[in-house]
Short mmCIF file of C-alpha atoms in Angstrom, two decimals:
data_model
loop_
_atom_site.label_atom_id
_atom_site.label_comp_id
_atom_site.label_asym_id
_atom_site.label_seq_id
_atom_site.Cartn_x
_atom_site.Cartn_y
_atom_site.Cartn_z
CA MET C 3 -21.34 -32.73 -41.60
CA ASN C 4 -21.56 -30.27 -38.72
CA VAL C 5 -18.41 -29.46 -36.83
CA TYR C 6 -18.68 -28.05 -33.33
CA PHE C 7 -15.88 -26.25 -31.57
CA LYS C 8 -15.67 -26.20 -27.83
CA THR C 9 -14.99 -22.73 -26.48
CA SER C 10 -14.07 -21.74 -22.97
CA ALA C 11 -15.86 -18.77 -21.49
CA VAL C 12 -13.63 -15.85 -20.56
CA PRO C 13 -14.79 -14.17 -17.34
CA ILE C 14 -15.93 -10.62 -17.94
CA ASN C 15 -14.37 -8.07 -15.61
CA ARG C 16 -17.19 -6.20 -13.90
CA TYR C 17 -15.20 -2.98 -13.77
CA ALA C 18 -13.86 -2.81 -17.33
CA GLN C 19 -16.50 -0.30 -18.46
CA SER C 20 -15.95 1.93 -15.45
CA VAL C 21 -12.21 1.96 -16.10
CA GLN C 22 -12.85 2.83 -19.74
CA ASP C 23 -15.16 5.66 -18.65
CA LEU C 24 -12.31 7.27 -16.71
CA ASN C 25 -11.02 8.52 -20.07
CA SER C 26 -14.33 10.07 -21.12
CA SER C 27 -14.42 13.70 -22.21
CA ASP C 28 -17.66 14.06 -20.24
CA LEU C 29 -16.77 14.97 -16.65
CA SER C 30 -20.04 13.60 -15.29
CA VAL C 31 -19.22 10.20 -16.81
CA VAL C 32 -15.75 10.31 -15.26
CA LYS C 33 -17.19 11.21 -11.86
CA ASN C 34 -19.73 8.40 -11.96
CA ALA C 35 -17.02 5.91 -12.93
CA ILE C 36 -14.52 6.95 -10.27
CA LEU C 37 -17.22 7.08 -7.61
CA ARG C 38 -18.35 3.55 -8.47
CA LEU C 39 -14.77 2.27 -8.32
CA ALA C 40 -14.18 4.03 -5.00
CA ASP C 41 -17.36 2.58 -3.49
CA GLU C 42 -16.65 -0.94 -4.78
CA ALA C 43 -13.04 -0.82 -3.58
CA ALA C 44 -14.27 -0.32 -0.03
CA GLU C 45 -15.09 -4.05 -0.12
CA PRO C 46 -11.84 -6.09 0.09
CA LYS C 47 -13.29 -8.87 -2.09
CA ASN C 48 -13.59 -6.47 -5.05
CA ARG C 49 -10.11 -4.98 -4.99
CA ASP C 50 -8.23 -7.58 -7.04
CA GLU C 51 -10.75 -7.41 -9.87
CA ILE C 52 -10.64 -3.60 -9.89
CA ILE C 53 -6.85 -3.70 -10.07
CA GLN C 54 -6.93 -6.32 -12.83
CA ALA C 55 -9.25 -4.09 -14.83
CA GLY C 56 -6.41 -1.54 -15.03
CA ALA C 57 -8.07 0.99 -12.77
CA ILE C 58 -5.01 2.46 -11.09
CA PRO C 59 -3.27 3.88 -14.19
CA GLY C 60 -6.59 5.51 -15.04
CA ILE C 61 -7.25 6.87 -11.56
CA VAL C 62 -3.85 8.40 -10.75
CA PRO C 63 -3.98 11.26 -13.32
CA LEU C 64 -7.38 12.29 -11.93
CA LEU C 65 -5.65 13.29 -8.69
CA GLU C 66 -4.57 16.39 -10.60
CA SER C 67 -8.05 17.18 -11.89
CA GLY C 68 -9.00 20.81 -11.73
CA ASP C 69 -12.35 19.67 -10.41
CA VAL C 70 -12.12 19.31 -6.62
CA GLU C 71 -14.78 16.61 -6.42
CA THR C 72 -13.10 14.47 -9.09
CA ALA C 73 -9.72 14.70 -7.33
CA CYS C 74 -11.42 13.80 -4.05
CA PHE C 75 -13.10 10.74 -5.58
CA ALA C 76 -9.78 9.65 -7.10
CA ALA C 77 -7.99 9.96 -3.76
CA GLY C 78 -10.84 8.03 -2.15
CA ALA C 79 -10.56 5.21 -4.68
CA LEU C 80 -6.81 4.90 -4.13
CA SER C 81 -7.28 5.04 -0.38
CA ASN C 82 -9.73 2.12 -0.56
CA LEU C 83 -7.44 0.12 -2.86
CA SER C 84 -4.23 0.86 -0.94
CA PRO C 85 -4.52 -1.94 1.65
CA THR C 86 -3.61 -4.29 -1.24
CA PRO C 87 0.17 -4.66 -1.89
CA GLU C 88 -0.30 -4.87 -5.67
CA ALA C 89 -2.33 -1.67 -5.60
CA ARG C 90 0.38 0.13 -3.65
CA GLN C 91 3.04 -1.00 -6.10
CA GLN C 92 1.00 0.19 -9.08
CA MET C 93 0.26 3.48 -7.37
CA VAL C 94 3.98 4.16 -6.96
CA GLU C 95 4.80 3.03 -10.50
CA ASN C 96 2.13 5.33 -11.94
CA GLY C 97 3.27 8.42 -10.05
CA ALA C 98 0.63 8.60 -7.33
CA VAL C 99 2.98 9.56 -4.49
CA PRO C 100 3.83 13.18 -5.45
CA ARG C 101 0.22 13.77 -6.48
CA LEU C 102 -1.11 12.48 -3.14
CA VAL C 103 1.45 14.58 -1.27
CA ALA C 104 0.29 17.63 -3.21
CA LEU C 105 -3.32 16.93 -2.19
CA LEU C 106 -2.34 17.17 1.49
CA GLY C 107 -2.44 20.93 0.92
CA SER C 108 -5.99 20.89 -0.44
CA THR C 109 -8.59 23.13 1.15
CA ASP C 110 -11.09 20.27 0.90
CA ARG C 111 -10.92 18.24 4.11
CA ASP C 112 -12.30 15.04 2.55
CA THR C 113 -9.59 15.15 -0.11
CA VAL C 114 -6.90 15.58 2.56
CA TRP C 115 -8.38 12.69 4.57
CA TYR C 116 -8.32 10.29 1.62
CA ALA C 117 -4.86 11.36 0.45
CA CYS C 118 -3.46 10.97 3.96
CA ALA C 119 -5.09 7.56 4.39
CA ALA C 120 -3.59 6.35 1.11
CA LEU C 121 -0.14 7.62 2.06
CA ARG C 122 -0.38 5.95 5.47
CA ASN C 123 -0.92 2.58 3.76
CA LEU C 124 1.82 3.25 1.21
CA ALA C 125 4.26 4.04 4.01
CA THR C 126 3.95 0.52 5.42
CA THR C 127 6.50 -0.47 2.76
CA PRO C 128 9.93 1.10 3.47
CA GLU C 129 10.64 1.74 -0.21
CA HIS C 130 7.35 3.60 -0.59
CA ALA C 131 7.83 5.47 2.68
CA LEU C 132 11.10 6.86 1.37
CA ALA C 133 9.33 7.88 -1.87
CA ILE C 134 6.88 9.91 0.24
CA GLU C 135 9.79 11.62 1.99
CA LYS C 136 11.44 12.36 -1.37
CA ALA C 137 8.21 13.94 -2.61
CA GLY C 138 8.34 16.41 0.28
CA GLY C 139 5.73 14.65 2.36
CA ILE C 140 7.14 15.07 5.86
CA PRO C 141 6.53 18.86 6.32
CA LYS C 142 2.97 18.56 4.99
CA LEU C 143 2.24 15.54 7.10
CA ARG C 144 3.62 17.22 10.21
CA SER C 145 1.32 20.18 9.63
CA LEU C 146 -1.64 17.81 9.86
CA ILE C 147 -0.64 16.39 13.24
CA THR C 148 -2.80 18.75 15.24
CA GLY C 149 -4.95 16.68 17.57
CA LYS C 150 -6.92 13.48 17.99
CA GLU C 151 -8.91 13.58 14.75
CA GLU C 152 -8.42 10.67 12.35
CA VAL C 153 -6.45 12.55 9.69
CA SER C 154 -3.96 13.60 12.37
CA GLN C 155 -3.50 9.95 13.34
CA PHE C 156 -2.99 8.98 9.69
CA ALA C 157 -0.35 11.69 9.29
CA GLU C 158 1.42 10.69 12.49
CA GLY C 159 1.47 7.02 11.46
CA THR C 160 2.86 7.90 8.04
CA VAL C 161 5.66 10.03 9.47
CA PHE C 162 6.48 7.26 11.93
CA ASN C 163 6.77 4.72 9.10
CA ILE C 164 8.99 7.07 7.12
CA TYR C 165 11.32 7.41 10.09
CA ILE C 166 11.35 3.62 10.49
CA ALA C 167 12.24 3.21 6.80
CA GLN C 168 15.06 5.73 7.15
CA ARG C 169 16.44 3.81 10.08
CA LEU C 170 15.81 0.22 8.98
CA PRO C 171 19.50 -0.78 8.95
CA ALA C 172 19.96 0.77 12.40
CA LEU C 173 16.83 -0.99 13.63
CA VAL C 174 18.21 -4.33 12.47
CA ASN C 175 21.48 -3.50 14.22
CA LEU C 176 19.58 -2.97 17.49
CA LEU C 177 18.70 -6.67 17.44
CA THR C 178 22.25 -7.34 18.61
CA ILE C 179 22.04 -4.90 21.52
CA GLY C 180 20.54 -6.59 24.58
CA PRO C 181 18.21 -3.93 26.07
CA ASP C 182 16.81 -2.88 22.67
CA THR C 183 16.36 -6.31 21.08
CA TYR C 184 12.75 -6.64 22.26
CA TYR C 185 11.64 -3.28 20.81
CA ALA C 186 13.55 -3.73 17.55
CA ALA C 187 12.17 -7.25 17.01
CA PHE C 188 8.62 -6.11 17.71
CA ALA C 189 8.92 -3.18 15.27
CA LEU C 190 10.42 -5.40 12.55
CA LEU C 191 7.68 -7.99 13.04
CA ASN C 192 5.05 -5.33 12.33
CA LEU C 193 6.96 -4.06 9.31
CA SER C 194 7.37 -7.55 7.87
CA LYS C 195 3.62 -7.88 7.25
CA ASP C 196 4.20 -6.37 3.82
CA PRO C 197 6.19 -8.71 1.50
CA LYS C 198 8.37 -5.90 0.13
CA SER C 199 9.12 -4.79 3.69
CA ALA C 200 10.03 -8.36 4.62
CA MET C 201 12.48 -8.48 1.72
CA ALA C 202 13.94 -5.11 2.75
CA ILE C 203 14.44 -6.40 6.31
CA ALA C 204 16.27 -9.48 5.01
CA ALA C 205 18.51 -7.29 2.86
CA ALA C 206 19.28 -4.95 5.77
CA ALA C 207 20.13 -7.96 7.96
CA GLY C 208 22.35 -9.52 5.29
CA GLY C 209 20.26 -12.69 5.21
CA LEU C 210 18.33 -14.81 7.69
CA SER C 211 21.04 -16.00 10.07
CA LEU C 212 20.45 -13.27 12.68
CA PHE C 213 16.73 -14.08 12.89
CA GLU C 214 17.47 -17.82 12.96
CA THR C 215 19.72 -17.26 15.96
CA LEU C 216 17.15 -15.10 17.74
CA SER C 217 14.44 -17.69 17.05
CA GLN C 218 16.38 -20.07 19.32
CA GLY C 219 16.53 -17.61 22.21
CA ALA C 220 14.13 -16.50 24.91
CA GLU C 221 10.56 -15.31 24.59
CA PRO C 222 9.10 -12.98 23.49
CA VAL C 223 11.95 -12.16 21.07
CA ARG C 224 12.02 -15.79 19.94
CA GLY C 225 8.39 -15.59 18.82
CA TYR C 226 8.96 -12.26 17.05
CA ALA C 227 11.98 -13.66 15.22
CA LYS C 228 10.06 -16.76 14.12
CA GLY C 229 7.28 -14.55 12.78
CA ILE C 230 9.77 -12.42 10.85
CA LEU C 231 11.41 -15.53 9.40
CA LEU C 232 8.08 -16.93 8.24
CA ARG C 233 7.19 -13.69 6.49
CA ILE C 234 10.59 -13.27 4.86
CA ARG C 235 10.53 -16.84 3.55
CA ALA C 236 6.98 -16.42 2.26
CA ALA C 237 7.99 -13.20 0.50
CA GLN C 238 11.06 -14.87 -1.01
CA GLN C 239 8.99 -17.81 -2.22
CA ALA C 240 6.38 -15.52 -3.75
CA SER C 241 9.13 -13.54 -5.48
CA THR C 242 10.65 -16.73 -6.91
CA VAL C 243 7.28 -17.95 -8.17
CA GLY C 244 6.60 -14.57 -9.75
CA SER C 245 9.98 -14.54 -11.50
CA ASN C 246 9.48 -18.07 -12.82
CA SER C 247 6.01 -17.28 -14.19
CA GLN C 248 7.41 -14.32 -16.14
CA SER C 249 10.30 -16.28 -17.67
#
């Protein structure tokens, strides 16, 4: 009698081999792997799979490579992955921030560009922005604000987000001051795009009641407040679902 067992196919991660190659003792293999990951990460549809393959813990140490090209490729890969919140969180957890800040002093302009771009995206989350400040990022970023070139704009945006993070409680407080309510609400709406930022805004405001009150007022503040509320509630719901799935 023949017995047949039904098996379910496990999807193969397309980037598993490249991630494994990051640990190769052959530098050319490492370079090819990191370059492939960097190129693939430029496409938003590929980012989740790259992250799931465990790429970030393998990429971060390469930022300190003695080989300039390897460090540049690593910064480029993180820059391309950094629009994704999960990627930013893993970058911070694996020690990318001080390494990226250090690369701002590189003599290789491409490396500086990628490092600055990654830091700009990291700084959209207040917690990460403060980590950049702690790593000594502000003086190096300021030194890059020299004109209209793109890296200067990245540096300026990063410094701006750090200052916003430093002043988040004060920014929330401005919501209660008539003339400044519009500007504060608009700034907080932009910050709340990131779930961790939305949670930080809720914590700084001591809950949702202030935004609920503003959402009943006049436009355009009413619309800004409604947008902030939606994002905070979505972030809270996602956090609850994540906690339940881990328990």
